[in-house]
Short mmCIF file of C-alpha atoms and ligand atoms in Angstrom, two decimals:
data_model
loop_
_atom_site.label_atom_id
_atom_site.label_comp_id
_atom_site.label_asym_id
_atom_site.label_seq_id
_atom_site.Cartn_x
_atom_site.Cartn_y
_atom_site.Cartn_z
CA MET A 1 48.84 41.85 17.23
CA VAL A 2 46.10 39.37 16.41
CA ALA A 3 45.37 35.82 17.52
CA SER A 4 45.90 33.54 14.55
CA ARG A 5 43.05 31.11 15.13
CA LEU A 6 40.97 29.11 17.59
CA GLY A 7 43.24 26.08 17.91
CA TYR A 8 41.49 23.88 20.44
CA ILE A 9 38.82 23.80 23.12
CA VAL A 10 38.91 21.98 26.45
CA LEU A 11 35.61 20.61 27.73
CA GLY A 12 35.01 19.37 31.26
CA VAL A 13 32.32 16.71 31.69
CA GLU A 14 31.23 14.19 34.29
CA GLU A 15 31.62 11.27 31.86
CA PRO A 16 34.37 11.83 29.25
CA SER A 17 33.83 8.32 27.83
CA LYS A 18 30.45 9.46 26.46
CA TRP A 19 32.31 12.06 24.39
CA GLU A 20 34.64 9.37 23.07
CA THR A 21 31.61 7.54 21.67
CA PHE A 22 29.74 10.64 20.50
CA GLY A 23 32.84 12.27 18.98
CA SER A 24 33.82 9.22 16.98
CA GLU A 25 30.60 7.40 16.10
CA THR A 26 28.37 10.44 15.59
CA LEU A 27 30.65 13.36 14.65
CA GLY A 28 33.23 11.25 12.81
CA MET A 29 36.32 12.41 14.71
CA MET A 30 39.14 10.09 15.81
CA ALA A 31 38.99 9.48 19.55
CA ASN A 32 41.48 8.14 22.03
CA THR A 33 41.92 8.33 25.78
CA ASP A 34 45.28 9.56 27.13
CA ASP A 35 47.12 8.30 30.23
CA SER A 36 45.22 10.74 32.46
CA GLY A 37 41.81 9.62 31.23
CA ASN A 38 41.24 12.67 29.00
CA VAL A 39 39.49 12.02 25.70
CA CYS A 40 41.34 13.51 22.71
CA LEU A 41 39.18 14.18 19.66
CA LYS A 42 41.23 14.55 16.49
CA MET A 43 39.91 16.03 13.25
CA ASP A 44 43.04 16.83 11.23
CA ASP A 45 46.80 16.33 11.52
CA HIS A 46 46.86 17.94 14.97
CA PRO A 47 46.91 15.58 17.96
CA PHE A 48 43.43 16.82 18.89
CA ARG A 49 41.19 19.85 18.51
CA VAL A 50 38.79 18.98 21.36
CA LEU A 51 40.14 17.77 24.70
CA VAL A 52 37.53 16.34 27.07
CA CYS A 53 38.53 16.18 30.75
CA LYS A 54 36.80 14.74 33.78
CA SER A 55 34.96 17.43 35.77
CA ASP A 56 32.17 17.71 38.33
CA HIS A 57 30.38 20.19 36.06
CA ASP A 58 29.65 19.82 32.36
CA GLY A 59 30.81 22.69 30.19
CA LEU A 60 33.59 24.61 28.50
CA LEU A 61 36.81 24.88 30.52
CA TYR A 62 39.00 26.77 28.03
CA SER A 63 39.08 28.14 24.52
CA GLY A 64 42.62 27.76 23.17
CA TRP A 65 43.91 30.60 20.95
CA GLU A 66 46.92 29.89 18.79
CA ILE A 67 49.56 32.56 18.12
CA ASP A 68 51.88 31.99 15.18
CA ASP A 69 54.87 33.99 16.37
CA LEU A 70 56.55 34.22 19.74
CA ASP A 71 56.81 38.03 19.78
CA THR A 72 53.04 38.38 19.40
CA TYR A 73 52.50 35.72 22.07
CA GLU A 74 54.68 37.69 24.52
CA GLU A 75 53.05 40.96 23.50
CA ILE A 76 49.57 39.63 24.29
CA ARG A 77 50.79 38.29 27.61
CA SER A 78 52.39 41.61 28.61
CA LYS A 79 49.32 43.56 27.58
CA LEU A 80 47.04 41.42 29.77
CA ILE A 81 49.34 41.84 32.77
CA GLU A 82 49.65 45.60 32.23
CA ALA A 83 45.85 45.86 32.10
CA GLY A 84 45.57 43.97 35.39
CA PHE A 85 44.36 40.62 34.04
CA ASP A 86 45.73 37.18 34.86
CA ALA A 87 48.28 35.57 32.55
CA GLN A 88 49.23 32.47 34.45
CA THR A 89 51.84 30.34 32.70
CA GLY A 90 50.81 26.71 32.28
CA SER A 91 53.03 24.02 33.74
CA ASP A 92 55.15 21.73 31.55
CA ALA A 93 52.78 18.87 32.37
CA GLU A 94 49.74 20.90 31.27
CA ALA A 95 51.55 22.01 28.11
CA GLY A 96 52.32 18.34 27.47
CA THR A 97 48.67 17.37 27.83
CA ARG A 98 47.72 20.11 25.36
CA CYS A 99 50.56 19.27 22.96
CA VAL A 100 51.81 22.86 22.89
CA SER A 101 55.29 24.21 23.52
CA ARG A 102 54.05 26.93 25.90
CA PHE A 103 50.81 28.57 27.00
CA PHE A 104 49.26 30.88 29.55
CA ARG A 105 45.76 31.16 30.92
CA SER A 106 43.46 34.09 31.59
CA THR A 107 39.81 35.03 32.15
CA ASP A 108 37.64 37.51 30.23
CA PRO A 109 35.38 40.12 31.91
CA SER A 110 32.37 37.74 31.69
CA GLY A 111 34.25 35.00 33.57
CA ASN A 112 35.14 32.78 30.58
CA ASN A 113 38.52 31.09 30.91
CA PHE A 114 40.80 30.87 27.91
CA GLU A 115 44.35 29.90 27.01
CA VAL A 116 46.84 31.41 24.59
CA TYR A 117 49.49 29.12 23.16
CA PHE A 118 52.50 29.11 20.89
CA LYS A 119 53.49 26.18 18.70
CA ARG A 120 51.55 22.94 18.59
CA THR A 121 53.57 19.76 19.01
CA ASN A 122 52.93 16.17 17.85
CA VAL A 123 51.48 17.44 14.55
CA GLY A 124 51.53 15.28 11.43
CA GLU A 125 49.65 12.07 12.10
CA PRO A 126 47.00 11.90 9.35
CA PHE A 127 43.28 12.06 10.08
CA VAL A 128 41.24 9.02 9.12
CA SER A 129 37.61 9.32 10.11
CA PRO A 130 35.92 6.32 11.73
CA THR A 131 32.79 7.30 9.77
CA ASP A 132 32.83 8.75 6.28
CA VAL A 133 34.02 12.31 6.94
CA THR A 134 36.68 12.95 4.30
CA GLU A 135 37.98 16.16 5.83
CA PHE A 136 37.14 18.82 8.41
CA VAL A 137 37.82 22.44 7.44
CA THR A 138 40.70 23.43 9.74
CA GLY A 139 44.31 24.35 8.81
CA ASP A 140 44.97 28.10 9.05
CA MET A 141 41.31 28.61 10.04
CA GLY A 142 41.64 26.40 13.10
CA LEU A 143 39.07 24.19 14.78
CA GLY A 144 35.94 26.08 13.80
CA HIS A 145 34.21 28.50 16.14
CA VAL A 146 33.01 28.74 19.70
CA VAL A 147 30.12 30.83 21.06
CA ILE A 148 30.32 31.75 24.73
CA PRO A 149 28.13 33.65 27.19
CA ALA A 150 29.01 37.27 27.83
CA PRO A 151 26.41 38.95 30.05
CA ASN A 152 28.99 41.70 30.41
CA LEU A 153 28.74 42.10 26.64
CA ASP A 154 30.40 45.37 25.68
CA GLU A 155 33.24 45.12 28.16
CA THR A 156 33.92 41.57 26.97
CA ARG A 157 33.87 42.71 23.35
CA GLY A 158 36.43 45.41 24.14
CA PHE A 159 38.57 42.85 25.93
CA TYR A 160 38.82 40.45 22.99
CA GLU A 161 39.37 43.32 20.55
CA SER A 162 42.12 44.97 22.54
CA MET A 163 43.80 41.94 24.15
CA LEU A 164 43.60 39.26 21.42
CA GLY A 165 43.13 41.62 18.47
CA LEU A 166 39.96 39.87 17.31
CA GLN A 167 37.87 41.96 14.92
CA LEU A 168 34.11 42.29 14.60
CA SER A 169 32.49 40.43 11.70
CA ASP A 170 28.80 40.93 12.53
CA ASP A 171 26.61 42.52 15.21
CA LEU A 172 23.34 40.56 15.40
CA SER A 173 20.32 41.82 17.38
CA MET A 174 17.02 39.95 17.58
CA ALA A 175 13.92 40.86 19.62
CA GLY A 176 12.84 38.32 22.22
CA GLY A 177 9.54 37.54 20.54
CA GLY A 178 7.15 39.00 23.10
CA ASN A 179 6.88 35.85 25.26
CA GLY A 180 9.01 37.19 28.03
CA GLN A 181 12.15 35.96 26.25
CA PRO A 182 15.06 38.37 26.56
CA ASP A 183 16.39 40.14 23.50
CA VAL A 184 19.35 38.44 21.87
CA ARG A 185 22.52 40.23 20.88
CA ILE A 186 25.53 38.38 19.53
CA TYR A 187 28.88 39.81 18.46
CA PHE A 188 30.80 37.66 15.96
CA PHE A 189 34.59 38.05 15.62
CA HIS A 190 37.20 36.80 13.19
CA ALA A 191 40.80 36.05 14.04
CA ASP A 192 43.69 36.49 11.58
CA ASN A 193 42.28 34.05 9.02
CA PRO A 194 39.39 34.01 6.51
CA ARG A 195 36.83 32.11 8.66
CA HIS A 196 33.84 34.45 9.15
CA HIS A 197 33.94 34.01 12.90
CA SER A 198 36.09 32.07 15.32
CA LEU A 199 34.42 33.53 18.41
CA ALA A 200 30.95 34.86 19.16
CA LEU A 201 29.74 36.49 22.37
CA PHE A 202 26.12 35.88 23.45
CA ASN A 203 24.56 38.46 25.77
CA GLN A 204 22.99 36.04 28.27
CA PRO A 205 24.39 33.77 30.99
CA VAL A 206 24.75 30.05 30.22
CA PRO A 207 25.58 27.64 33.10
CA THR A 208 27.82 25.42 30.93
CA LYS A 209 29.80 28.48 29.72
CA ILE A 210 29.24 27.43 26.11
CA VAL A 211 26.43 28.24 23.69
CA HIS A 212 27.88 25.83 21.11
CA PHE A 213 31.02 25.02 19.15
CA MET A 214 31.08 24.50 15.40
CA LEU A 215 32.79 21.92 13.19
CA GLU A 216 32.80 22.36 9.41
CA VAL A 217 33.01 19.71 6.70
CA THR A 218 33.66 20.11 2.98
CA ASN A 219 30.35 19.04 1.46
CA LEU A 220 26.63 18.98 2.14
CA ASP A 221 26.31 15.20 1.95
CA GLU A 222 28.51 14.78 5.02
CA VAL A 223 26.26 17.17 6.95
CA GLY A 224 23.26 15.09 5.89
CA LYS A 225 24.97 11.81 6.75
CA CYS A 226 25.93 13.10 10.20
CA LEU A 227 22.32 14.17 10.70
CA ASP A 228 21.27 10.61 9.76
CA ARG A 229 23.63 9.22 12.42
CA VAL A 230 22.21 11.65 15.00
CA ASN A 231 18.64 10.65 14.15
CA ALA A 232 19.43 6.91 14.10
CA LYS A 233 20.82 7.22 17.64
CA GLU A 234 17.86 9.45 18.65
CA ILE A 235 20.17 12.16 19.98
CA PRO A 236 18.23 15.39 20.60
CA LEU A 237 18.77 18.32 18.25
CA MET A 238 19.10 21.89 19.48
CA ALA A 239 18.22 23.17 16.00
CA SER A 240 17.07 21.65 12.75
CA LEU A 241 18.95 22.03 9.46
CA GLY A 242 19.16 25.63 8.29
CA ARG A 243 21.35 28.29 6.70
CA HIS A 244 22.69 31.25 8.67
CA CYS A 245 22.69 34.71 7.11
CA ASN A 246 25.96 36.11 8.40
CA ASP A 247 28.39 33.23 7.79
CA ASN A 248 26.20 31.45 5.21
CA MET A 249 26.71 28.12 7.03
CA VAL A 250 24.29 25.25 6.29
CA SER A 251 24.19 23.36 9.56
CA PHE A 252 22.26 21.63 12.29
CA TYR A 253 22.85 21.70 16.06
CA VAL A 254 22.99 18.55 18.17
CA TYR A 255 23.30 18.20 21.94
CA GLY A 256 26.52 16.40 22.83
CA PRO A 257 26.93 14.60 26.17
CA GLY A 258 26.69 16.96 29.14
CA HIS A 259 24.21 19.12 27.20
CA ILE A 260 27.02 20.76 25.19
CA PRO A 261 25.71 21.74 21.75
CA VAL A 262 27.67 21.14 18.57
CA GLU A 263 26.96 22.88 15.27
CA PHE A 264 27.88 20.66 12.32
CA GLY A 265 28.00 22.55 9.05
CA TYR A 266 29.22 23.21 5.54
CA ASP A 267 29.71 26.21 3.24
CA GLY A 268 30.85 28.79 5.78
CA ARG A 269 31.73 32.21 4.40
CA ARG A 270 35.40 33.16 3.91
CA LEU A 271 36.40 36.78 4.38
CA ASP A 272 38.83 38.81 2.30
CA LEU A 273 40.41 40.56 5.27
CA SER A 274 41.90 43.31 3.08
CA THR A 275 38.44 44.62 2.14
CA PHE A 276 35.97 43.21 4.68
CA LYS A 277 33.76 45.62 6.64
CA PRO A 278 31.73 44.37 9.63
CA THR A 279 27.99 44.00 9.15
CA VAL A 280 24.92 44.66 11.31
CA SER A 281 22.13 42.05 11.23
CA THR A 282 18.65 41.63 12.62
CA VAL A 283 17.90 38.21 11.09
CA GLY A 284 19.80 35.05 11.98
CA ASP A 285 18.79 32.61 9.26
CA HIS A 286 17.83 32.44 5.59
CA TRP A 287 15.82 29.30 6.37
CA GLY A 288 15.54 26.51 8.95
CA HIS A 289 17.36 26.35 12.32
CA ASP A 290 14.20 25.77 14.31
CA TYR A 291 15.60 25.99 17.83
CA GLN A 292 14.44 23.59 20.57
CA MET A 293 16.22 25.12 23.56
FE1 LIG B 301 27.69 28.80 15.11
#
C-alpha cells in the first residue's frame, strides 16, 4: 500500500495571472486559464501538473498523490477513516477541474491539506514548451517533489509512512549556525518510484505552507538557460546554483509569484527500491545553494 507518485499540486494565490506569465515565460511550462479562472501549468502529456487558483492567501492548497490501482486507493481511504482522519470525497465538479476520475481530501498532523486521486483524465496532448525546455522529468516519477512545513515533525512522518506508505530516503539535520537560527531537520520520502524524494517534511512553520516545489529537466544547459531567464527578468533567487548531497540535484531556487519558491534542477538521483537503505545526513550541499531567505 504505497502512493505511486506526486501527481499534481494546487497553489492558491491572490493573482493567478502572474503564475501564467512566470510558469510559461520563465519556467517554460505551457499555461492556459480554464473557465473558472484557474491557471493550468502543463509540463508533460498530463493536462497540468500545477493548478493555480485564486485565493486570499498565497501558498500551497493541496499536494495531489496519485494511486495506480483502485484497491489501494480504497485501502488508503479506509485506513485514514479508521484512524480518525478526514477523507472527504471530492465533488464531480472538483474532480473535473483536477482532471481525475475520483479523489478525496485529508489533512496531515501538521495541518497540511492533501488529496489522493485515482486515474488522471484528459491525458495525451503533447507538451511543447514556449521556451526551449525539451522535456521535464515526470512519467512514473510524477511532477517532481514538494517540501512542506511539519512543526509536528515525528507525528507527521509517521502519518505519511503509515497512511500513504511513503518511505524514508534521508534524515537531514543541520545546526542553526549560532545566530539564533533554529536547527533544521528535514525528512525526505520516496513514493513507489525511483525519484529520490517526492515529499520532504521541514521541521519549522511556514506561513505559505510550502518550502518549495521542484521541477526537473533532462540536461544542465536547460537549468542554465532558465537561470538566464530569471536573471534577465530580475526575479529574486532563494538560492544560487548548487548541488545537493542527498538527491545529487544540480539546481537553483527562484521565488515565484506569491513568494512561492521553485527549485529548478537536473541530475536527480534515482533509487533502486529493491536495495535502497535510507541515509542520515548532516550536510545539505556539495557546493553552492547560497540561501537568501
Ligand atoms: Fe528540493
